[in-house]
GROMACS .gro file of N, CA, C and O in nm:
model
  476
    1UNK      N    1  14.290  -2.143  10.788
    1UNK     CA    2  14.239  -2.129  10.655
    1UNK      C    3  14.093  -2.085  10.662
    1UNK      O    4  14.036  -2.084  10.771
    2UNK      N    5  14.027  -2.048  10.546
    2UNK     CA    6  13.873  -1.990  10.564
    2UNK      C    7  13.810  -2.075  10.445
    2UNK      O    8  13.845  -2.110  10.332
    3UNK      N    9  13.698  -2.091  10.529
    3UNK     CA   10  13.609  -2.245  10.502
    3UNK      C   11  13.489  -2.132  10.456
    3UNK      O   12  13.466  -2.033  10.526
    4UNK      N   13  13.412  -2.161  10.326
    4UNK     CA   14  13.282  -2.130  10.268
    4UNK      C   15  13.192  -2.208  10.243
    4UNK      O   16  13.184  -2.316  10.184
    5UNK      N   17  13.136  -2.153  10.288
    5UNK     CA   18  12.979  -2.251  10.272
    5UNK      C   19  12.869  -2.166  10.271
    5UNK      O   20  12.840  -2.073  10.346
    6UNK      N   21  12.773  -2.249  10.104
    6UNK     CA   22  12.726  -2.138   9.990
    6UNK      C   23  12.573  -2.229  10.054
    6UNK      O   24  12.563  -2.349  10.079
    7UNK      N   25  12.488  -2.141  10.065
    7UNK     CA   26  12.314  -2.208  10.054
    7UNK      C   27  12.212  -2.064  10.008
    7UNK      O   28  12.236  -1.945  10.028
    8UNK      N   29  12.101  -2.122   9.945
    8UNK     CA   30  12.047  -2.075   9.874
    8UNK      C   31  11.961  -2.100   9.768
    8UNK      O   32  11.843  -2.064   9.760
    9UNK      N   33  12.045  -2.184   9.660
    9UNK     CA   34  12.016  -2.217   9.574
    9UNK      C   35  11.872  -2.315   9.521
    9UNK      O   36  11.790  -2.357   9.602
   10UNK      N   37  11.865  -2.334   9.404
   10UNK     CA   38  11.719  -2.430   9.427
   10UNK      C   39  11.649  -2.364   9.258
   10UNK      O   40  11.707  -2.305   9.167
   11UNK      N   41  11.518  -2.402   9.272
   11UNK     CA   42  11.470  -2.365   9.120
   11UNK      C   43  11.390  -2.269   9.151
   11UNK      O   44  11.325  -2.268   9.256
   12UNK      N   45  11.387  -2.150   9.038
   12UNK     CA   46  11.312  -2.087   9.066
   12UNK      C   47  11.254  -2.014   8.871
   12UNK      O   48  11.337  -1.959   8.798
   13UNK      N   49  11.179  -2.025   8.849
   13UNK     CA   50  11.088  -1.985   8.731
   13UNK      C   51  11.163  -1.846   8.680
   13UNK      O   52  11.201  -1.763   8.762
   14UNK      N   53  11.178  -1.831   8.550
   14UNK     CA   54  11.245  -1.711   8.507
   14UNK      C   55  11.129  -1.593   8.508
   14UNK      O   56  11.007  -1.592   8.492
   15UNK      N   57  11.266  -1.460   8.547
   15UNK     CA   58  11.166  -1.376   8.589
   15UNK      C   59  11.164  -1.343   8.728
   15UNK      O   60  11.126  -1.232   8.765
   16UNK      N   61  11.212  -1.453   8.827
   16UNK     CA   62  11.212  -1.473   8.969
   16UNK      C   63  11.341  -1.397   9.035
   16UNK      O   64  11.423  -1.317   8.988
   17UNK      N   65  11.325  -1.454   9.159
   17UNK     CA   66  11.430  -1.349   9.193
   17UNK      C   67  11.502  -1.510   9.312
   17UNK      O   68  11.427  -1.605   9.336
   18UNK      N   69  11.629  -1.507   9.360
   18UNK     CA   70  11.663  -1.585   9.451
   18UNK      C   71  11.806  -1.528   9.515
   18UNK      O   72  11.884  -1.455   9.453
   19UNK      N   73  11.822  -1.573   9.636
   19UNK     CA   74  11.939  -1.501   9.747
   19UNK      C   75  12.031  -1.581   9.781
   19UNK      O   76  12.012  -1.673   9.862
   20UNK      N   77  12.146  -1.557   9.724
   20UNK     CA   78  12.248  -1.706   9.751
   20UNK      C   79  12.316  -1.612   9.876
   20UNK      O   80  12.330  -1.490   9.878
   21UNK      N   81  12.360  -1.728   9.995
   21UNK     CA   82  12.451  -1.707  10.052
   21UNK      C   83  12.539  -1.769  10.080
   21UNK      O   84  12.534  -1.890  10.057
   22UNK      N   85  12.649  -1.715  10.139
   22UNK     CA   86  12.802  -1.789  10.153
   22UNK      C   87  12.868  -1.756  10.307
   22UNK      O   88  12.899  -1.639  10.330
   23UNK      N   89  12.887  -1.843  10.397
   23UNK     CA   90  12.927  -1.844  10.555
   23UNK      C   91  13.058  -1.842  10.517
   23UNK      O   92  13.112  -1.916  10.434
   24UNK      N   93  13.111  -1.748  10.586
   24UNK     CA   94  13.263  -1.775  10.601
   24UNK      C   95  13.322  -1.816  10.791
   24UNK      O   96  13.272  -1.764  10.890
   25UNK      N   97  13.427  -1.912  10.791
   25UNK     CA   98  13.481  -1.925  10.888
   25UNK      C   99  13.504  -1.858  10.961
   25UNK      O  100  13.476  -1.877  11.080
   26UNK      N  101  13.575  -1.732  10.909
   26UNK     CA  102  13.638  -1.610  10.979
   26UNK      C  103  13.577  -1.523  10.940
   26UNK      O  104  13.492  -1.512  10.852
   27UNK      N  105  13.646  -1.419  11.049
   27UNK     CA  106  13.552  -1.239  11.008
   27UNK      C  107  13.600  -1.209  10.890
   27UNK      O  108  13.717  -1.219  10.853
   28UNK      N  109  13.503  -1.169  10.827
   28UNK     CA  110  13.527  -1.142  10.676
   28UNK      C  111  13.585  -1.007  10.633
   28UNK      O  112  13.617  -0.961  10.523
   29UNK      N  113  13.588  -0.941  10.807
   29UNK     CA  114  13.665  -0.812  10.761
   29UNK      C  115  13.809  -0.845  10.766
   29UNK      O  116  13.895  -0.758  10.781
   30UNK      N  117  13.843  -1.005  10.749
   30UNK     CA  118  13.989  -0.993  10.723
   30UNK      C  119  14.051  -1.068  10.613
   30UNK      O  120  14.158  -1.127  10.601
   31UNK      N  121  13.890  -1.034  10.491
   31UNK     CA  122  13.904  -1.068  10.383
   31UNK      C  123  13.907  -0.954  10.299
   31UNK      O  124  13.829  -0.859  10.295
   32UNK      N  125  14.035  -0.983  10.213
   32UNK     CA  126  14.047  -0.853  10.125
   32UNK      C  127  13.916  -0.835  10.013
   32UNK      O  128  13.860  -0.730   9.984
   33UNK      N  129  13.887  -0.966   9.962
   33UNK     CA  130  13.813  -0.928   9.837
   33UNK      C  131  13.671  -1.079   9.842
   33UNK      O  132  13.717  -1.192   9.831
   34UNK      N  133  13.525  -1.066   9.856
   34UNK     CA  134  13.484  -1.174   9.824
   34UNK      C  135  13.390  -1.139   9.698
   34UNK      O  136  13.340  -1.029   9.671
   35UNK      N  137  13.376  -1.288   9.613
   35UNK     CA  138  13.320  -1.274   9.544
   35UNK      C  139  13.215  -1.419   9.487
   35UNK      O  140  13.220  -1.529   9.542
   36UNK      N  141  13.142  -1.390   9.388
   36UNK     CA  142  13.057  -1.478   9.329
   36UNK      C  143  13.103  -1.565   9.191
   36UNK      O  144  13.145  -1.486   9.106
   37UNK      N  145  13.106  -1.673   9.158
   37UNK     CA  146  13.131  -1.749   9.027
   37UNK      C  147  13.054  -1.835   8.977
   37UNK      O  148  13.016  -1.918   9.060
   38UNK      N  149  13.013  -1.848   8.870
   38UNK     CA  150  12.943  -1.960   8.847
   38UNK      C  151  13.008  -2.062   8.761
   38UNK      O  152  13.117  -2.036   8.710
   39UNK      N  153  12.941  -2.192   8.739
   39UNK     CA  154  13.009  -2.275   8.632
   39UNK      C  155  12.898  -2.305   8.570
   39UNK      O  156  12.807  -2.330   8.648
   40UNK      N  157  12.867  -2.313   8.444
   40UNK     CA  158  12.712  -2.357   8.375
   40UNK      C  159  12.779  -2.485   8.313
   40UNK      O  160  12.874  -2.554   8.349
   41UNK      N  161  12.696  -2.490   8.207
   41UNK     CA  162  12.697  -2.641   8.134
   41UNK      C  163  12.860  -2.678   8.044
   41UNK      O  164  12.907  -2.792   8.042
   42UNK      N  165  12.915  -2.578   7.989
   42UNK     CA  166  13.020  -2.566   7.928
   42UNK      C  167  13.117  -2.594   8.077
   42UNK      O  168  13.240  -2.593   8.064
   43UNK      N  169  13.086  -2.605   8.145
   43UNK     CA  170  13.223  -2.628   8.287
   43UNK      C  171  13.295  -2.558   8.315
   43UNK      O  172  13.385  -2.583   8.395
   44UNK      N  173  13.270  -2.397   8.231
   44UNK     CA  174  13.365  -2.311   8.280
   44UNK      C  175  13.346  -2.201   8.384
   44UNK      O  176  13.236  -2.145   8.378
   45UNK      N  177  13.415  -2.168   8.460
   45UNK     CA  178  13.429  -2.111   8.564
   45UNK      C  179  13.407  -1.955   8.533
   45UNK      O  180  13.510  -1.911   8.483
   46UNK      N  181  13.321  -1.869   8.543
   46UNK     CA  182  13.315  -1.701   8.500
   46UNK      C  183  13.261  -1.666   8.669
   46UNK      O  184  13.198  -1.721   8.760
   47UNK      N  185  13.337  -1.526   8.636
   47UNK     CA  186  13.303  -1.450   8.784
   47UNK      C  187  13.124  -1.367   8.720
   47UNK      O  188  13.066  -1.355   8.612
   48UNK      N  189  13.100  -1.331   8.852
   48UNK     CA  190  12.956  -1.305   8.839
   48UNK      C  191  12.974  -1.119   8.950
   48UNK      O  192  12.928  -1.010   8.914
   49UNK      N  193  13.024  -1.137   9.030
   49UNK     CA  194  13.028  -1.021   9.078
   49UNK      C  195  13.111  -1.022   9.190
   49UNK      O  196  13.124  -1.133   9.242
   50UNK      N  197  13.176  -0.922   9.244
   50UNK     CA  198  13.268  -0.897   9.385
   50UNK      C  199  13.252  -0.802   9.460
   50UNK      O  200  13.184  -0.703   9.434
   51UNK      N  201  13.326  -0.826   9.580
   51UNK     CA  202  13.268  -0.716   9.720
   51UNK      C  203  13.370  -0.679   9.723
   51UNK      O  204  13.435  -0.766   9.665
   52UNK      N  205  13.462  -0.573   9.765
   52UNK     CA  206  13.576  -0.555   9.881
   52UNK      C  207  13.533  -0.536  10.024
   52UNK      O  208  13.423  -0.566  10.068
   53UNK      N  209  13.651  -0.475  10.103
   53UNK     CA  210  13.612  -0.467  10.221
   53UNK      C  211  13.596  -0.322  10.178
   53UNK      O  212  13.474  -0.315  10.192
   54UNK      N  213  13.626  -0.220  10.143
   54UNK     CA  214  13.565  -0.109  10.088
   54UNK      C  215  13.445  -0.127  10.035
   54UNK      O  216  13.393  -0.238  10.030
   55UNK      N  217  13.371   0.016   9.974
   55UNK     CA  218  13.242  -0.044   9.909
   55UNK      C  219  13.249  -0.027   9.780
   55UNK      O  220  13.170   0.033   9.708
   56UNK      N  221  13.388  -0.105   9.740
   56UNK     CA  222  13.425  -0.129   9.540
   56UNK      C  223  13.321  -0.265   9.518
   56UNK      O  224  13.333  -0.376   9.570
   57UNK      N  225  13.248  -0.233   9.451
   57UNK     CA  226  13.190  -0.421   9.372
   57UNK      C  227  13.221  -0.437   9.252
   57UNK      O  228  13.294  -0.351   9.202
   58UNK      N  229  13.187  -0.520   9.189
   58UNK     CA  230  13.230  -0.499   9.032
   58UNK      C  231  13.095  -0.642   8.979
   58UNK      O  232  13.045  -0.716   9.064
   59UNK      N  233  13.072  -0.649   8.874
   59UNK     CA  234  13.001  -0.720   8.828
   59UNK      C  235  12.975  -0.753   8.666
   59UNK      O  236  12.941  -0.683   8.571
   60UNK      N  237  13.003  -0.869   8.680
   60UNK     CA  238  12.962  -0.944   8.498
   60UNK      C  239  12.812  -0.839   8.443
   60UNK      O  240  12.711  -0.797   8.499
   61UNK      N  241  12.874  -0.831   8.290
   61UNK     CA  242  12.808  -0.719   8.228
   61UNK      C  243  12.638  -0.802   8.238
   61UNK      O  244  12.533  -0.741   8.259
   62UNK      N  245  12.647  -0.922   8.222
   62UNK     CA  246  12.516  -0.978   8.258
   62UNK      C  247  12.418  -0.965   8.373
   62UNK      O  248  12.295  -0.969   8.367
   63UNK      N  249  12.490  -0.948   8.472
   63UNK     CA  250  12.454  -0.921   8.594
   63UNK      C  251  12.391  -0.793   8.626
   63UNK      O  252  12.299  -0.775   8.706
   64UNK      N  253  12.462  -0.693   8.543
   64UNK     CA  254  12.442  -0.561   8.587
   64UNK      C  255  12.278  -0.511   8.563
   64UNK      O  256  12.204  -0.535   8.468
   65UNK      N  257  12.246  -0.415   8.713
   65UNK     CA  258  12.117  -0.355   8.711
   65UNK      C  259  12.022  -0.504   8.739
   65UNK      O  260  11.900  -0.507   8.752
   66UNK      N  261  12.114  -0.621   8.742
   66UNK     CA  262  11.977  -0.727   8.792
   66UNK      C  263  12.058  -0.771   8.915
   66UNK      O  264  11.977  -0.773   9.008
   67UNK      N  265  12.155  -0.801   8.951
   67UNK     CA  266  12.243  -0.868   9.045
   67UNK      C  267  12.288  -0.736   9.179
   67UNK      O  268  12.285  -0.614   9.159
   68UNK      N  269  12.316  -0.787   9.273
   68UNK     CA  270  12.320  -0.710   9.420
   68UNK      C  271  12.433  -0.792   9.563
   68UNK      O  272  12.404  -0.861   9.661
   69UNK      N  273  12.525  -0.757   9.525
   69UNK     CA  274  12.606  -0.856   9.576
   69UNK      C  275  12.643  -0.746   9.693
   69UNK      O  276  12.688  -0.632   9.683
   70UNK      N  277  12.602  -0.831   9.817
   70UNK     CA  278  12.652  -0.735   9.921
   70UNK      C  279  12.718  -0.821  10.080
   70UNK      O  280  12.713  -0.944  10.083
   71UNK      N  281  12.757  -0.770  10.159
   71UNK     CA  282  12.819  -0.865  10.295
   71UNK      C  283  12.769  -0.802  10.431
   71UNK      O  284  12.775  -0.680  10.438
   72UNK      N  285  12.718  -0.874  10.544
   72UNK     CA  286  12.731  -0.864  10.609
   72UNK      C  287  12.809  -0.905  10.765
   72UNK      O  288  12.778  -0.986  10.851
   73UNK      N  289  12.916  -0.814  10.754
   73UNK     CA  290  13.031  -0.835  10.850
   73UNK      C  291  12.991  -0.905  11.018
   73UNK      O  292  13.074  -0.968  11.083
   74UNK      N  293  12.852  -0.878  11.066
   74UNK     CA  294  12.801  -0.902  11.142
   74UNK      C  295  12.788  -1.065  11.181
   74UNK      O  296  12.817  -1.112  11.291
   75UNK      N  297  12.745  -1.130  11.081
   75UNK     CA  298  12.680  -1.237  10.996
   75UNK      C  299  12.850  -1.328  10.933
   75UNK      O  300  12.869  -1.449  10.944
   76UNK      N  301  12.924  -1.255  10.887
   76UNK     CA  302  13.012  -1.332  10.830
   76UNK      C  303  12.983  -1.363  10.746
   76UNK      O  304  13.015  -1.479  10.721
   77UNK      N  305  12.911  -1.297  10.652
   77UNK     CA  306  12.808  -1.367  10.497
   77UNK      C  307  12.852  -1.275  10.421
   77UNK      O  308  12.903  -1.167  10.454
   78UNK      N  309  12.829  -1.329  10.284
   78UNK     CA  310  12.830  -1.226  10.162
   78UNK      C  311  12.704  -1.299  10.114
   78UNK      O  312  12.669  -1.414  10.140
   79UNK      N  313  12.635  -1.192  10.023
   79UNK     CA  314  12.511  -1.234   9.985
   79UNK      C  315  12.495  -1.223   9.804
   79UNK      O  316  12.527  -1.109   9.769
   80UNK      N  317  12.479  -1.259   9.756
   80UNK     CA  318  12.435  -1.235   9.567
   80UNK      C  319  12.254  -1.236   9.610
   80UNK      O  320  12.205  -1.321   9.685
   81UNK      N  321  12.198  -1.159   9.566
   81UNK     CA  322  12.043  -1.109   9.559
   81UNK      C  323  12.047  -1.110   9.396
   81UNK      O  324  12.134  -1.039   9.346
   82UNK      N  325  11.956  -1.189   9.301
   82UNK     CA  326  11.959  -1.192   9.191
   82UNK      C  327  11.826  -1.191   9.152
   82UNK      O  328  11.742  -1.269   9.198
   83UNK      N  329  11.802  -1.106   9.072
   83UNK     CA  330  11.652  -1.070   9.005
   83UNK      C  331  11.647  -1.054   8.925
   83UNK      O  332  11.752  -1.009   8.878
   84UNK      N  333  11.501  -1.074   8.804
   84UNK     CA  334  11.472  -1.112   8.688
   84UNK      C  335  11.577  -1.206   8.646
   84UNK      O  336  11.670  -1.159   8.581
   85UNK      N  337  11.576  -1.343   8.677
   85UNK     CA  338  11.630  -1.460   8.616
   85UNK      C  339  11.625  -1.495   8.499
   85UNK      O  340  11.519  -1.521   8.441
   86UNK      N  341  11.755  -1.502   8.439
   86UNK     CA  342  11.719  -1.557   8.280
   86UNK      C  343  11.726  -1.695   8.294
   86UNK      O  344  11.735  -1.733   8.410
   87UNK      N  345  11.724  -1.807   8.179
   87UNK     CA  346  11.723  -1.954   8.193
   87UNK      C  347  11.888  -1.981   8.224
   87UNK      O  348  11.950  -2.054   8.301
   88UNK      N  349  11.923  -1.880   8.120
   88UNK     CA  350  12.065  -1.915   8.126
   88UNK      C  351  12.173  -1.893   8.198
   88UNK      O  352  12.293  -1.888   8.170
   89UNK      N  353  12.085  -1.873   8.339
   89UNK     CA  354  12.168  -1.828   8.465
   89UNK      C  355  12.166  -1.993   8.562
   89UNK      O  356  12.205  -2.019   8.676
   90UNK      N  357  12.120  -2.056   8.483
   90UNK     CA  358  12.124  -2.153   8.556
   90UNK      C  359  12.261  -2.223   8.536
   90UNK      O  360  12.318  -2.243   8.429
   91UNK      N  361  12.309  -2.262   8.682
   91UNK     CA  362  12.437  -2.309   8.688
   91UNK      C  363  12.469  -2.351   8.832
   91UNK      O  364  12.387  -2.355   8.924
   92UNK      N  365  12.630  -2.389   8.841
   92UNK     CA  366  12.612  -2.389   9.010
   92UNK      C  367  12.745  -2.249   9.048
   92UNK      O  368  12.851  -2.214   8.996
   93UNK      N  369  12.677  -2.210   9.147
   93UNK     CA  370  12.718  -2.082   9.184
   93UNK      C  371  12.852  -2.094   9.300
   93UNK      O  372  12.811  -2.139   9.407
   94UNK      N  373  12.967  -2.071   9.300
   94UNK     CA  374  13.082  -2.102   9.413
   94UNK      C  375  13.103  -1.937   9.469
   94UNK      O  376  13.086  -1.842   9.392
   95UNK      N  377  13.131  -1.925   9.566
   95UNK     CA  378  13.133  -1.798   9.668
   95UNK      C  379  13.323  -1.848   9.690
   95UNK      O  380  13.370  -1.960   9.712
   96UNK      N  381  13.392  -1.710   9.672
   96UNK     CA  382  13.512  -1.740   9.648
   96UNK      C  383  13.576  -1.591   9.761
   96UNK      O  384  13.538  -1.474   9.770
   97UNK      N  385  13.652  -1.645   9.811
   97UNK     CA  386  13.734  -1.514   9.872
   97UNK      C  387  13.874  -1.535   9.874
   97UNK      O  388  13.923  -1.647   9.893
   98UNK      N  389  13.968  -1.389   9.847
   98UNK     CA  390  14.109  -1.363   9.865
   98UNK      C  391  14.146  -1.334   9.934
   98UNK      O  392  14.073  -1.251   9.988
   99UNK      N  393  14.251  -1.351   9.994
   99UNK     CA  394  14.287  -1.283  10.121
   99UNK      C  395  14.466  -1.298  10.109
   99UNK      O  396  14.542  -1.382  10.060
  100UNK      N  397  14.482  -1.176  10.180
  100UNK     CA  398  14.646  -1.100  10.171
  100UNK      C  399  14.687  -1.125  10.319
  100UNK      O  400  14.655  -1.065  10.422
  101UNK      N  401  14.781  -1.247  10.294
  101UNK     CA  402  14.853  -1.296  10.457
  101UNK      C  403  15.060  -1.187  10.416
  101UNK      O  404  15.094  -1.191  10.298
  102UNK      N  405  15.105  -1.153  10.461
  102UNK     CA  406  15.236  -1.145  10.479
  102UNK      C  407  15.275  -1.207  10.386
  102UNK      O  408  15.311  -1.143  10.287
  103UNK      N  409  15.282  -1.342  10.385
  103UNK     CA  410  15.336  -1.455  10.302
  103UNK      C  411  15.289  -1.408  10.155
  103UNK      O  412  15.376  -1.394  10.068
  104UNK      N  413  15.195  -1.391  10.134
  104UNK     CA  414  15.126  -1.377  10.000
  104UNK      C  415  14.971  -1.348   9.979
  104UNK      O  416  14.903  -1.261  10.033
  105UNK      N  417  14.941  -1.424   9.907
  105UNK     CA  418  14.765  -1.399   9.836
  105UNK      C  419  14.729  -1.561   9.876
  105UNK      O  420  14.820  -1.645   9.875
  106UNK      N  421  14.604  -1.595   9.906
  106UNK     CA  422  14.549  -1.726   9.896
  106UNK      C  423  14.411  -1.671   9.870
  106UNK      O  424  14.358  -1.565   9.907
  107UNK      N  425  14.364  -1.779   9.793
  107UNK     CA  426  14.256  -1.787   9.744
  107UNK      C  427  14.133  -1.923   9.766
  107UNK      O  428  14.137  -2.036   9.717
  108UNK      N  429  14.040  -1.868   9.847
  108UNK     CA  430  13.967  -2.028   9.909
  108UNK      C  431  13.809  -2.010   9.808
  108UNK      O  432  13.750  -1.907   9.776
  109UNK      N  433  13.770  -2.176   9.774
  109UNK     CA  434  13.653  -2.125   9.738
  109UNK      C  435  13.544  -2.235   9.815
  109UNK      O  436  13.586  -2.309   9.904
  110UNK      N  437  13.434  -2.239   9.783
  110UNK     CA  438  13.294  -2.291   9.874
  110UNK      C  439  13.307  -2.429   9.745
  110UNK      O  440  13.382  -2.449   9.651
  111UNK      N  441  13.190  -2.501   9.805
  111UNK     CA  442  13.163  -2.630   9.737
  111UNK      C  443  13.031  -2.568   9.605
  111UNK      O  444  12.999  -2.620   9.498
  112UNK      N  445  13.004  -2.502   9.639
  112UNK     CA  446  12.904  -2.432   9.499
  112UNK      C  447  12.745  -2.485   9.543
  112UNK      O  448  12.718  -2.594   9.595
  113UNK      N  449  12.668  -2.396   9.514
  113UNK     CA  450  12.500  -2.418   9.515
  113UNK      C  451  12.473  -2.456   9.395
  113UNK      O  452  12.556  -2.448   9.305
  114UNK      N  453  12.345  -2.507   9.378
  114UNK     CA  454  12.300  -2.526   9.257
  114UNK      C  455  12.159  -2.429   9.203
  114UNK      O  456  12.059  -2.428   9.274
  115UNK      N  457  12.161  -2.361   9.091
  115UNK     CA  458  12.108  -2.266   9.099
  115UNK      C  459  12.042  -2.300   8.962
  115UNK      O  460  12.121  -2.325   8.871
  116UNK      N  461  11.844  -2.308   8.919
  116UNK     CA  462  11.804  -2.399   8.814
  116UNK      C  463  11.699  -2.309   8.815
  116UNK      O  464  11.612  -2.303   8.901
  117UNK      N  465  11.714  -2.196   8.659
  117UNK     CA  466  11.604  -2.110   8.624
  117UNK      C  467  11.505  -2.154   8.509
  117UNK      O  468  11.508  -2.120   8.391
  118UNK      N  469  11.406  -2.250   8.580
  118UNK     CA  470  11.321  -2.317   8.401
  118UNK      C  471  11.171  -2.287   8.512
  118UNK      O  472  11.143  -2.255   8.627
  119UNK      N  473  11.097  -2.335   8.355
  119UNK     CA  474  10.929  -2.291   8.359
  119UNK      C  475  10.910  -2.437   8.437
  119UNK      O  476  10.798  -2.473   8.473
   0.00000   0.00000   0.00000
């Protein structure tokens, strides 16, 4: 199975910029799809942006032109680079990947960072 583990997170003043990352167990080139989620105060779960192993990303309309979600295969990391912080990005952030076995699709996710944009 593939184990994530997200660090990064922490406070940072809006306006700021901060670099979440996410370790994966395995080579991540034998992950079909990783991506970013957050959960804010409402408890709900929204995607924030995704990688493939191609160079498809996709990203929450919020995100866009401020967010930079990229991987390095080397590293076994995927990275979210997030700049100009609004308040209301504060949340905790889970690093999520899919992956296509024979059998099917599984889907693993990280324990989540905590991510706190105030003055």
């Amino acid at each position: 199975q593939v184990q994530l583990v997200e660090s990064g997170g922490g406070l940072v003043q809006p306006g700021g910029s901060l670099r979440l990352s996410c370790a994966s167990s395995v080579d991540i080139k034998s992950i079909y799809q990783l991506g970013w989620n957050r959960r804010g105060p409402g408890n709900v779960r929204s995607p924030v942006a995704t990688i493939r192993i191609t160079v498809v990303t996709d990203y929450a309309k919020s995100a866009e032109g401020r967010y930079t979600i990229t991987r390095d295969n080397a590293k076994n990391t995927v990275n979210l680079h997030m700049n100009s912080l609004k308040p209301e990005a504060t949340a905790v952030y889970f690093c999520n990947a899919e992956v296509y076995y024979s059998s099917g699709i599984m889907h693993y996710w990280g324990q989540g960072t905590q991510v706190t944009v105030s003055s």
